[in-house]
Short mmCIF file of C-alpha atoms in Angstrom, two decimals:
data_model
loop_
_atom_site.label_atom_id
_atom_site.label_comp_id
_atom_site.label_asym_id
_atom_site.label_seq_id
_atom_site.Cartn_x
_atom_site.Cartn_y
_atom_site.Cartn_z
CA MET A 1 -204.56 -32.88 -128.67
CA ASN A 2 -201.41 -31.87 -126.82
CA TYR A 3 -198.77 -34.50 -127.42
CA LEU A 4 -196.73 -33.17 -124.54
CA GLU A 5 -197.88 -31.12 -121.61
CA VAL A 6 -195.45 -29.85 -119.02
CA SER A 7 -197.01 -28.06 -116.09
CA HIS A 8 -195.27 -26.11 -113.32
CA LEU A 9 -192.19 -28.27 -113.66
CA LYS A 10 -189.42 -27.66 -111.14
CA LYS A 11 -185.99 -29.23 -110.98
CA ARG A 12 -183.58 -28.89 -108.12
CA PHE A 13 -180.06 -30.31 -107.94
CA ASP A 14 -179.10 -30.47 -104.27
CA LYS A 15 -179.96 -26.94 -103.21
CA THR A 16 -179.77 -25.24 -106.59
CA ASP A 17 -182.98 -24.62 -108.48
CA VAL A 18 -182.28 -25.31 -112.14
CA LEU A 19 -185.82 -25.07 -113.46
CA HIS A 20 -188.50 -22.83 -111.94
CA ASP A 21 -192.13 -23.41 -112.71
CA ILE A 22 -191.83 -24.35 -116.38
CA SER A 23 -195.09 -24.83 -118.28
CA PHE A 24 -195.45 -25.44 -121.99
CA SER A 25 -197.12 -27.82 -124.37
CA VAL A 26 -196.48 -29.30 -127.77
CA LYS A 27 -199.25 -30.04 -130.23
CA GLU A 28 -199.38 -32.68 -132.92
CA GLY A 29 -197.13 -31.82 -135.84
CA GLU A 30 -195.57 -28.85 -134.11
CA VAL A 31 -191.87 -28.05 -134.24
CA VAL A 32 -190.76 -26.27 -131.09
CA SER A 33 -187.25 -24.92 -130.64
CA ILE A 34 -185.82 -24.15 -127.24
CA ILE A 35 -183.06 -21.57 -127.28
CA GLY A 36 -181.13 -19.75 -124.62
CA PRO A 37 -177.67 -19.26 -123.13
CA SER A 38 -175.64 -22.14 -121.70
CA GLY A 39 -176.77 -23.07 -118.22
CA SER A 40 -180.28 -21.78 -118.80
CA GLY A 41 -181.73 -25.25 -118.16
CA LYS A 42 -182.70 -26.20 -121.74
CA SER A 43 -181.01 -29.56 -121.69
CA THR A 44 -182.16 -30.30 -118.16
CA LEU A 45 -185.71 -29.59 -119.27
CA LEU A 46 -185.34 -32.08 -122.11
CA ARG A 47 -183.83 -34.65 -119.77
CA CYS A 48 -186.75 -34.21 -117.38
CA CYS A 49 -189.25 -34.65 -120.23
CA THR A 50 -187.54 -37.90 -121.26
CA PHE A 51 -187.29 -39.16 -117.65
CA LEU A 52 -183.50 -39.17 -117.64
CA GLU A 53 -183.83 -36.84 -114.66
CA THR A 54 -186.42 -37.00 -111.94
CA ILE A 55 -188.46 -33.86 -111.39
CA SER A 56 -188.76 -31.89 -108.16
CA GLY A 57 -192.15 -30.34 -108.80
CA GLY A 58 -195.04 -30.13 -111.25
CA GLY A 59 -195.93 -32.81 -113.77
CA ILE A 60 -195.49 -34.18 -117.27
CA SER A 61 -198.18 -35.73 -119.48
CA TYR A 62 -198.04 -37.33 -122.88
CA MET A 63 -201.14 -37.74 -125.03
CA GLY A 64 -203.23 -36.59 -122.11
CA LYS A 65 -201.86 -39.36 -119.89
CA LYS A 66 -200.13 -38.32 -116.71
CA ALA A 67 -196.60 -39.78 -116.79
CA VAL A 68 -195.16 -38.30 -113.64
CA GLU A 69 -196.27 -35.78 -111.09
CA VAL A 70 -195.06 -34.47 -107.77
CA ASN A 71 -197.96 -34.82 -105.36
CA GLY A 72 -198.99 -32.55 -102.50
CA SER A 73 -196.53 -34.07 -100.06
CA GLY A 74 -193.62 -33.66 -102.46
CA LYS A 75 -193.41 -37.32 -103.49
CA LEU A 76 -192.90 -38.45 -107.09
CA GLU A 77 -195.88 -40.29 -108.53
CA TYR A 78 -195.40 -42.21 -111.73
CA ALA A 79 -198.02 -43.73 -113.99
CA PRO A 80 -198.56 -47.47 -113.37
CA LYS A 81 -195.63 -49.48 -114.69
CA LYS A 82 -197.35 -50.78 -117.80
CA GLU A 83 -198.75 -47.41 -118.75
CA PHE A 84 -195.41 -45.74 -118.03
CA ARG A 85 -193.63 -48.07 -120.43
CA GLU A 86 -196.26 -47.29 -123.04
CA ILE A 87 -195.71 -43.57 -122.47
CA GLN A 88 -191.97 -44.09 -122.94
CA HIS A 89 -192.71 -45.33 -126.45
CA TYR A 90 -194.36 -42.02 -127.33
CA PHE A 91 -191.05 -40.23 -127.58
CA GLY A 92 -187.55 -40.64 -128.89
CA LEU A 93 -184.41 -38.68 -128.10
CA VAL A 94 -181.43 -37.75 -130.23
CA PHE A 95 -178.40 -37.02 -128.09
CA GLN A 96 -175.70 -34.44 -128.51
CA ASN A 97 -173.07 -37.24 -128.55
CA PHE A 98 -175.10 -39.68 -130.70
CA ASN A 99 -174.61 -42.55 -128.23
CA LEU A 100 -174.75 -45.24 -130.87
CA PHE A 101 -173.84 -48.71 -129.62
CA PRO A 102 -170.24 -49.04 -130.83
CA HIS A 103 -170.16 -52.84 -130.80
CA TYR A 104 -173.12 -53.07 -133.20
CA SER A 105 -173.16 -52.38 -136.92
CA VAL A 106 -175.30 -49.50 -138.13
CA LEU A 107 -178.05 -51.92 -139.12
CA ARG A 108 -178.04 -53.76 -135.81
CA ASN A 109 -178.15 -50.46 -133.91
CA ILE A 110 -181.44 -49.76 -135.65
CA VAL A 111 -182.85 -53.29 -135.86
CA GLU A 112 -182.24 -54.65 -132.36
CA PRO A 113 -184.40 -52.13 -130.44
CA GLN A 114 -187.29 -52.72 -132.83
CA ARG A 115 -187.03 -56.48 -132.39
CA LEU A 116 -186.50 -56.37 -128.65
CA ILE A 117 -188.95 -53.69 -127.62
CA LEU A 118 -191.50 -53.49 -130.43
CA LYS A 119 -191.29 -57.28 -130.99
CA LYS A 120 -191.03 -56.83 -134.73
CA SER A 121 -189.84 -59.63 -136.99
CA ARG A 122 -186.28 -59.38 -138.29
CA GLU A 123 -187.58 -58.88 -141.82
CA ASP A 124 -189.89 -56.08 -140.76
CA ALA A 125 -187.29 -54.34 -138.64
CA GLU A 126 -184.68 -54.50 -141.37
CA LYS A 127 -187.10 -53.16 -143.93
CA THR A 128 -187.91 -50.18 -141.72
CA ALA A 129 -184.20 -49.63 -141.04
CA MET A 130 -183.22 -49.73 -144.70
CA GLN A 131 -186.04 -47.40 -145.77
CA LEU A 132 -185.02 -44.85 -143.17
CA LEU A 133 -181.31 -45.19 -143.94
CA GLU A 134 -182.17 -44.62 -147.58
CA LYS A 135 -184.00 -41.46 -146.61
CA VAL A 136 -180.97 -40.00 -144.84
CA GLY A 137 -178.59 -41.18 -147.58
CA LEU A 138 -176.79 -43.86 -145.57
CA ALA A 139 -178.15 -47.11 -147.03
CA ASN A 140 -174.63 -47.99 -148.17
CA LYS A 141 -173.36 -47.77 -144.57
CA ALA A 142 -175.73 -50.38 -143.12
CA LYS A 143 -172.91 -52.87 -142.51
CA ALA A 144 -170.40 -50.30 -141.20
CA TYR A 145 -169.58 -49.81 -137.52
CA PRO A 146 -170.11 -46.43 -135.85
CA CYS A 147 -166.34 -45.87 -135.50
CA GLU A 148 -166.05 -45.96 -139.29
CA LEU A 149 -168.50 -43.07 -139.75
CA SER A 150 -168.07 -39.32 -139.51
CA GLY A 151 -169.84 -37.49 -136.70
CA GLY A 152 -172.52 -36.28 -139.07
CA GLN A 153 -173.14 -39.79 -140.35
CA GLN A 154 -173.28 -41.15 -136.79
CA GLN A 155 -175.84 -38.54 -135.86
CA ARG A 156 -177.95 -39.40 -138.90
CA VAL A 157 -177.87 -43.05 -137.85
CA ALA A 158 -178.87 -42.01 -134.33
CA ILE A 159 -181.83 -40.12 -135.78
CA VAL A 160 -182.82 -43.19 -137.81
CA ARG A 161 -182.50 -45.41 -134.73
CA ALA A 162 -184.89 -43.12 -132.86
CA LEU A 163 -187.31 -42.85 -135.80
CA ALA A 164 -187.42 -46.62 -136.29
CA MET A 165 -189.18 -46.89 -132.92
CA SER A 166 -191.98 -44.77 -134.49
CA PRO A 167 -192.19 -42.18 -131.72
CA SER A 168 -194.93 -39.56 -131.70
CA ILE A 169 -192.51 -36.89 -130.51
CA LEU A 170 -188.83 -36.66 -131.24
CA PHE A 171 -186.56 -34.67 -128.91
CA PHE A 172 -183.21 -33.32 -130.04
CA ASP A 173 -180.66 -32.30 -127.44
CA GLU A 174 -178.27 -29.94 -129.26
CA PRO A 175 -177.95 -32.39 -132.15
CA THR A 176 -175.21 -30.44 -133.91
CA SER A 177 -173.15 -29.20 -130.97
CA ALA A 178 -170.63 -32.08 -131.12
CA LEU A 179 -170.10 -31.66 -134.86
CA ASP A 180 -167.69 -29.68 -137.00
CA PRO A 181 -169.44 -26.68 -138.53
CA GLU A 182 -169.14 -28.35 -141.94
CA LEU A 183 -171.16 -31.33 -140.75
CA THR A 184 -174.01 -29.49 -139.03
CA GLY A 185 -175.66 -28.83 -142.39
CA GLU A 186 -176.39 -32.48 -143.11
CA ILE A 187 -178.11 -32.95 -139.74
CA LEU A 188 -180.18 -29.79 -140.09
CA GLU A 189 -181.18 -31.01 -143.55
CA VAL A 190 -182.48 -34.29 -142.10
CA ILE A 191 -184.43 -32.46 -139.39
CA ARG A 192 -185.91 -30.17 -142.05
CA LEU A 193 -186.98 -33.28 -143.97
CA LEU A 194 -188.75 -34.57 -140.87
CA ALA A 195 -190.46 -31.23 -140.36
CA ASP A 196 -191.76 -31.43 -143.92
CA ASP A 197 -193.28 -34.80 -142.95
CA HIS A 198 -194.98 -33.08 -139.98
CA MET A 199 -193.00 -34.96 -137.37
CA THR A 200 -193.65 -33.48 -133.94
CA MET A 201 -190.30 -32.28 -132.63
CA VAL A 202 -188.75 -30.42 -129.72
CA ILE A 203 -185.28 -29.16 -130.51
CA VAL A 204 -182.79 -27.65 -128.10
CA THR A 205 -180.36 -25.78 -130.29
CA HIS A 206 -177.83 -23.01 -130.64
CA GLU A 207 -178.42 -22.75 -134.40
CA MET A 208 -180.49 -19.57 -134.42
CA SER A 209 -181.09 -19.22 -138.13
CA PHE A 210 -182.12 -22.86 -138.27
CA ALA A 211 -184.50 -22.48 -135.34
CA LYS A 212 -185.97 -19.42 -136.98
CA ALA A 213 -186.48 -21.18 -140.30
CA ILE A 214 -187.88 -24.47 -139.10
CA SER A 215 -189.89 -23.80 -135.93
CA ASP A 216 -193.56 -23.21 -135.47
CA ARG A 217 -192.80 -21.91 -132.03
CA VAL A 218 -189.67 -20.76 -130.23
CA ILE A 219 -189.14 -20.85 -126.48
CA PHE A 220 -186.41 -18.65 -125.04
CA MET A 221 -185.08 -19.78 -121.69
CA ALA A 222 -182.72 -18.10 -119.26
CA ASP A 223 -181.75 -18.94 -115.67
CA GLY A 224 -184.28 -21.75 -115.45
CA TYR A 225 -187.27 -19.70 -116.57
CA ILE A 226 -189.15 -19.47 -119.84
CA VAL A 227 -188.58 -15.81 -120.59
CA GLU A 228 -190.41 -15.55 -123.84
CA GLU A 229 -192.37 -17.79 -126.15
CA GLY A 230 -193.89 -17.21 -129.56
CA THR A 231 -193.61 -17.61 -133.28
CA PRO A 232 -190.09 -17.29 -134.70
CA LYS A 233 -191.10 -13.91 -136.07
CA GLN A 234 -192.19 -12.63 -132.67
CA VAL A 235 -189.19 -13.96 -130.75
CA PHE A 236 -186.45 -13.22 -133.26
CA GLU A 237 -187.70 -10.03 -134.85
CA HIS A 238 -189.84 -8.41 -132.17
CA PRO A 239 -188.67 -9.76 -128.82
CA GLU A 240 -190.62 -8.22 -125.96
CA LYS A 241 -188.20 -8.90 -123.14
CA GLU A 242 -184.88 -7.18 -122.61
CA ARG A 243 -183.20 -10.53 -121.71
CA THR A 244 -184.20 -11.98 -125.10
CA ARG A 245 -182.84 -8.94 -126.94
CA GLN A 246 -179.56 -9.20 -125.03
CA PHE A 247 -179.19 -12.87 -125.96
CA LEU A 248 -180.10 -12.44 -129.60
CA ALA A 249 -177.70 -9.51 -129.95
CA HIS A 250 -174.87 -12.06 -129.77
CA TYR A 251 -176.12 -13.76 -132.89
CA SER A 252 -176.74 -10.85 -135.21
CA MET B 1 -132.19 -89.34 -114.10
CA THR B 2 -131.38 -88.25 -117.60
CA PHE B 3 -132.32 -84.85 -118.91
CA LEU B 4 -135.05 -86.37 -121.05
CA GLU B 5 -136.53 -88.25 -118.10
CA ILE B 6 -136.67 -85.02 -116.12
CA VAL B 7 -138.39 -83.26 -118.99
CA ALA B 8 -140.88 -86.10 -119.41
CA GLN B 9 -141.73 -86.22 -115.71
CA LEU B 10 -142.09 -82.45 -115.45
CA GLY B 11 -144.19 -82.48 -118.61
CA ASP B 12 -146.60 -84.89 -116.92
CA SER B 13 -146.99 -82.75 -113.82
CA MET B 14 -147.31 -79.64 -115.97
CA LEU B 15 -150.61 -81.09 -117.16
CA ASN B 16 -151.82 -80.80 -113.55
CA SER B 17 -150.77 -77.15 -113.50
CA ILE B 18 -152.65 -76.58 -116.74
CA TRP B 19 -155.76 -78.18 -115.25
CA ILE B 20 -155.57 -75.88 -112.23
CA PHE B 21 -155.19 -72.94 -114.60
CA LEU B 22 -158.08 -73.87 -116.88
CA LEU B 23 -160.55 -74.88 -114.18
CA THR B 24 -159.76 -71.78 -112.12
CA LEU B 25 -160.48 -69.54 -115.12
CA LEU B 26 -163.62 -71.52 -115.92
CA PHE B 27 -165.05 -71.01 -112.42
CA SER B 28 -163.61 -67.66 -111.37
CA ILE B 29 -164.65 -65.60 -114.40
CA PRO B 30 -168.42 -66.28 -114.14
CA LEU B 31 -168.21 -66.10 -110.35
CA GLY B 32 -166.32 -62.82 -110.63
CA LEU B 33 -169.01 -61.40 -112.92
CA LEU B 34 -171.69 -62.44 -110.43
CA ILE B 35 -169.83 -60.88 -107.51
CA CYS B 36 -169.31 -57.74 -109.56
CA ILE B 37 -173.01 -57.47 -110.40
CA ALA B 38 -173.98 -58.08 -106.77
CA ARG B 39 -171.37 -55.56 -105.65
CA LEU B 40 -172.82 -52.91 -107.99
CA TYR B 41 -176.55 -53.54 -108.18
CA ALA B 42 -177.75 -55.87 -105.43
CA TRP B 43 -179.66 -54.99 -102.29
CA LYS B 44 -177.41 -52.79 -100.10
CA PRO B 45 -176.49 -55.39 -97.43
CA ILE B 46 -175.44 -57.80 -100.20
CA GLN B 47 -173.31 -55.05 -101.72
CA TRP B 48 -171.59 -54.62 -98.36
CA LEU B 49 -171.09 -58.36 -98.06
CA MET B 50 -169.42 -58.44 -101.46
CA LYS B 51 -167.19 -55.52 -100.55
CA ILE B 52 -166.09 -57.33 -97.41
CA TYR B 53 -165.53 -60.54 -99.36
CA ILE B 54 -163.35 -58.80 -101.93
CA SER B 55 -161.46 -56.93 -99.24
CA VAL B 56 -160.69 -60.07 -97.20
CA VAL B 57 -159.73 -62.19 -100.21
CA ARG B 58 -157.46 -59.50 -101.60
CA GLY B 59 -156.03 -58.64 -98.22
CA THR B 60 -154.79 -62.10 -97.23
CA PRO B 61 -152.29 -64.41 -98.95
CA LEU B 62 -153.60 -66.96 -101.42
CA MET B 63 -151.36 -69.59 -99.82
CA LEU B 64 -153.01 -69.02 -96.45
CA GLN B 65 -156.46 -69.26 -98.03
CA LEU B 66 -155.42 -72.51 -99.69
CA LEU B 67 -154.26 -74.00 -96.39
CA VAL B 68 -157.46 -72.94 -94.62
CA ILE B 69 -159.61 -74.51 -97.32
CA TYR B 70 -157.54 -77.70 -97.42
CA PHE B 71 -157.08 -78.29 -93.68
CA GLY B 72 -160.24 -76.52 -92.50
CA PRO B 73 -162.58 -79.52 -92.83
CA TYR B 74 -160.18 -81.66 -90.76
CA PHE B 75 -159.26 -79.12 -88.08
CA LEU B 76 -162.78 -77.78 -87.66
CA PHE B 77 -164.93 -80.87 -88.18
CA GLY B 78 -162.50 -83.75 -87.95
CA MET B 79 -163.35 -84.84 -91.50
CA ARG B 80 -160.93 -87.20 -93.19
CA LEU B 81 -159.09 -85.65 -96.11
CA THR B 82 -159.16 -87.70 -99.28
CA THR B 83 -156.53 -87.48 -102.00
CA SER B 84 -158.98 -86.15 -104.55
CA TYR B 85 -159.97 -83.37 -102.13
CA ARG B 86 -156.42 -82.09 -102.40
CA PHE B 87 -157.05 -81.21 -106.04
CA TRP B 88 -160.49 -79.74 -105.43
CA ALA B 89 -159.20 -77.69 -102.50
CA VAL B 90 -156.72 -76.10 -104.91
CA ILE B 91 -159.46 -75.38 -107.47
CA LEU B 92 -161.82 -74.03 -104.79
CA ALA B 93 -159.24 -71.76 -103.19
CA PHE B 94 -157.95 -70.44 -106.51
CA SER B 95 -161.43 -69.87 -107.93
CA LEU B 96 -162.66 -68.02 -104.85
CA ASN B 97 -159.51 -65.91 -104.80
CA TYR B 98 -159.38 -65.05 -108.49
CA ALA B 99 -163.12 -64.35 -108.60
CA ALA B 100 -162.52 -61.43 -106.23
CA TYR B 101 -159.88 -59.95 -108.51
CA PHE B 102 -161.95 -60.52 -111.63
CA ALA B 103 -164.94 -58.90 -109.92
CA GLU B 104 -162.91 -55.73 -109.44
CA ILE B 105 -161.58 -55.83 -113.00
CA PHE B 106 -165.12 -56.20 -114.35
CA ARG B 107 -166.34 -53.40 -112.10
CA SER B 108 -163.71 -51.04 -113.48
CA GLY B 109 -164.81 -52.06 -116.99
CA ILE B 110 -168.50 -51.53 -116.33
CA GLN B 111 -167.93 -48.18 -114.68
CA SER B 112 -165.83 -46.97 -117.60
CA ILE B 113 -168.73 -47.34 -120.06
CA PRO B 114 -169.98 -43.82 -120.80
CA VAL B 115 -173.28 -42.94 -119.13
CA GLY B 116 -174.64 -42.12 -122.61
CA GLN B 117 -174.76 -45.84 -123.42
CA HIS B 118 -177.01 -46.45 -120.43
CA GLU B 119 -179.17 -43.47 -121.35
CA ALA B 120 -179.53 -44.46 -125.00
CA ALA B 121 -180.57 -48.00 -124.01
CA TYR B 122 -183.04 -46.62 -121.47
CA ILE B 123 -184.63 -44.20 -123.93
CA LEU B 124 -185.01 -46.94 -126.54
CA GLY B 125 -186.86 -49.01 -123.96
CA TYR B 126 -184.29 -51.66 -123.01
CA GLY B 127 -184.98 -53.21 -119.62
CA LYS B 128 -182.20 -53.24 -117.04
CA PHE B 129 -181.30 -56.86 -117.75
CA GLN B 130 -181.43 -56.44 -121.54
CA LYS B 131 -179.25 -53.36 -121.28
CA PHE B 132 -176.70 -55.12 -119.12
CA LEU B 133 -176.59 -58.26 -121.26
CA ARG B 134 -176.56 -56.68 -124.70
CA ILE B 135 -175.06 -53.23 -124.36
CA ILE B 136 -172.88 -52.99 -121.27
CA THR B 137 -171.27 -56.43 -120.79
CA PRO B 138 -169.97 -56.94 -124.35
CA GLN B 139 -168.28 -53.54 -124.28
CA MET B 140 -166.99 -54.22 -120.79
CA PHE B 141 -165.26 -57.45 -121.89
CA LYS B 142 -163.42 -55.63 -124.64
CA ARG B 143 -162.23 -52.97 -122.22
CA VAL B 144 -160.99 -55.37 -119.56
CA LEU B 145 -159.17 -57.78 -121.87
CA PRO B 146 -155.67 -56.40 -121.16
CA ALA B 147 -156.29 -56.59 -117.41
CA VAL B 148 -157.63 -60.14 -117.75
CA THR B 149 -154.47 -61.10 -119.66
CA ASN B 150 -152.38 -59.80 -116.75
CA GLU B 151 -154.43 -61.75 -114.28
CA SER B 152 -154.22 -64.96 -116.33
CA ILE B 153 -150.45 -64.73 -116.54
CA THR B 154 -150.25 -64.28 -112.78
CA LEU B 155 -152.50 -67.30 -112.40
CA VAL B 156 -150.16 -69.51 -114.44
CA LYS B 157 -147.39 -68.68 -111.98
CA ASP B 158 -149.66 -68.87 -108.93
CA THR B 159 -150.51 -72.50 -109.71
CA SER B 160 -147.14 -73.25 -108.11
CA LEU B 161 -148.67 -72.32 -104.72
CA ALA B 162 -150.38 -75.73 -104.74
CA PHE B 163 -146.93 -76.80 -103.51
CA ALA B 164 -148.07 -75.65 -100.06
CA ILE B 165 -150.42 -78.62 -99.74
CA SER B 166 -148.10 -80.98 -101.64
CA TYR B 167 -150.34 -81.21 -104.65
CA ILE B 168 -148.10 -82.56 -107.40
CA GLU B 169 -147.95 -79.98 -110.12
CA LEU B 170 -145.04 -78.57 -112.08
CA PHE B 171 -143.35 -76.73 -109.24
CA THR B 172 -143.81 -79.42 -106.57
CA GLU B 173 -142.43 -82.01 -108.96
CA ALA B 174 -139.46 -79.85 -109.92
CA SER B 175 -138.60 -79.30 -106.24
CA MET B 176 -138.79 -83.01 -105.51
CA ILE B 177 -136.56 -83.96 -108.43
CA ALA B 178 -134.13 -81.17 -107.64
CA ALA B 179 -133.79 -82.40 -104.05
CA ALA B 180 -133.43 -86.05 -105.08
CA GLU B 181 -130.91 -85.36 -107.83
CA THR B 182 -129.21 -82.40 -106.14
CA SER B 183 -129.48 -80.55 -109.42
CA MET B 184 -130.64 -77.10 -110.57
CA LEU B 185 -131.73 -78.55 -113.88
CA PRO B 186 -135.35 -79.35 -112.89
CA TYR B 187 -135.86 -75.73 -111.81
CA LEU B 188 -134.51 -74.49 -115.10
CA VAL B 189 -136.79 -76.83 -117.07
CA ALA B 190 -139.78 -75.80 -114.90
CA ALA B 191 -138.97 -72.12 -115.50
CA ILE B 192 -138.90 -72.71 -119.24
CA PHE B 193 -142.24 -74.57 -119.06
CA TYR B 194 -143.90 -71.72 -117.12
CA TYR B 195 -142.47 -69.20 -119.54
CA VAL B 196 -143.71 -71.08 -122.60
CA LEU B 197 -147.15 -71.51 -121.02
CA ASN B 198 -147.33 -67.78 -120.48
CA LEU B 199 -146.19 -67.08 -124.02
CA ILE B 200 -149.14 -69.16 -125.17
CA VAL B 201 -151.54 -67.40 -122.80
CA ALA B 202 -150.33 -63.98 -123.96
CA GLY B 203 -150.57 -65.10 -127.59
CA VAL B 204 -154.14 -66.35 -127.23
CA MET B 205 -155.20 -63.18 -125.42
CA SER B 206 -153.66 -60.91 -128.03
CA MET B 207 -155.50 -62.90 -130.71
CA LEU B 208 -158.72 -62.30 -128.77
CA GLU B 209 -157.92 -58.60 -128.55
CA LYS B 210 -157.39 -58.45 -132.30
CA ARG B 211 -160.68 -60.21 -132.93
CA MET B 212 -162.43 -57.55 -130.84
CA ASN B 213 -160.80 -54.81 -132.88
CA TYR B 214 -163.64 -54.62 -135.36
CA TYR B 215 -165.03 -51.77 -133.31
CA LYS B 216 -163.69 -48.92 -131.22
CA ILE B 217 -165.26 -47.51 -128.13
#
């Protein structure tokens, strides 16, 4: 089954078209990387998929359920409220700037959403949190506050916070772009770990060698279009389009 | 009147000033938060109403507002003014006035929270109310603390405006004694009392700020 299905998605800001007719899907267990130059619409696409932006055309479905669609008369049609909330639980998002809650300890950042939204018991939520923190090597930081952590540690906590909500798909919006080059490694390592566990992921990234190593599929975007899509081997080693070759030339 | 008698009498009326201060804070802070929320998130006409309210309250003197609230019931409806109403008129006028300022302070605090905090809460599934209560407001309070300190210190001094309707607080008392005794001394003592009160206010607020220092935004 397709976990995510985006069909003919369009996004317009005022009078500028940012995304033109984007269609792609993500299957269970797949790792899809979205690459492309700045301003190509990668992040906007992710923000549309996570409903942080409204869409101007097309539709988005999760697990075969229509989440949002622009109907014939150009009006946005969302799934019924209850179903929409359920659909929101299918995915998580890791931000470029982590966006941890600064007034909460690491543990509370991870525990409170589980308790509040998933209605888990404190015991249960804390168990999940500690197991996941253990996995990313931060169990000893459970009581710390975000301001006491390095950027890489904050991002690992943000990943744990998203994972604790047990999403079916995890989106990453340039997860290493706000980090020192020395710290990107630890984040990429965690994502690799998740890939080994067959977590379904969509990653917007500028880390080409990482995208090449980890992805099942790579999507190259430019100027609001999907220019080329294929296995890492196809896109990185035998790109068909001139625009892709131009872009990749900067990285070799 | 001896010096000590003056101090004792002013000390008594200072308690009235302190009551005005405390009750005004007690009422104006929650009211300010409510006005701020309505100003930001309510149905559009309510937002406009709040904007007008804030604009009028900030744009006219507190003393004038106090007089309107105190004499209004008599001039407009011929109601008899009781002695206890004098006190409550002060509290009402001050609370309504300070709520407008607090509303704007809180608004600046809320709007300074990075949009990422809203987005993270939304993605995790927090409802609007949950997000506001748990994520936005606590961070807002930390951010606005210095501005609230400023406002509180101004309030301590503004309590002297109750003089306008002859409510006996520190300043009214000092003026009366000064006139009766033809002496500057009561003013000096009153000044020292106000100053000490504000030292305490500033001290308490800086303690609060330190307690909130366990995290950075």
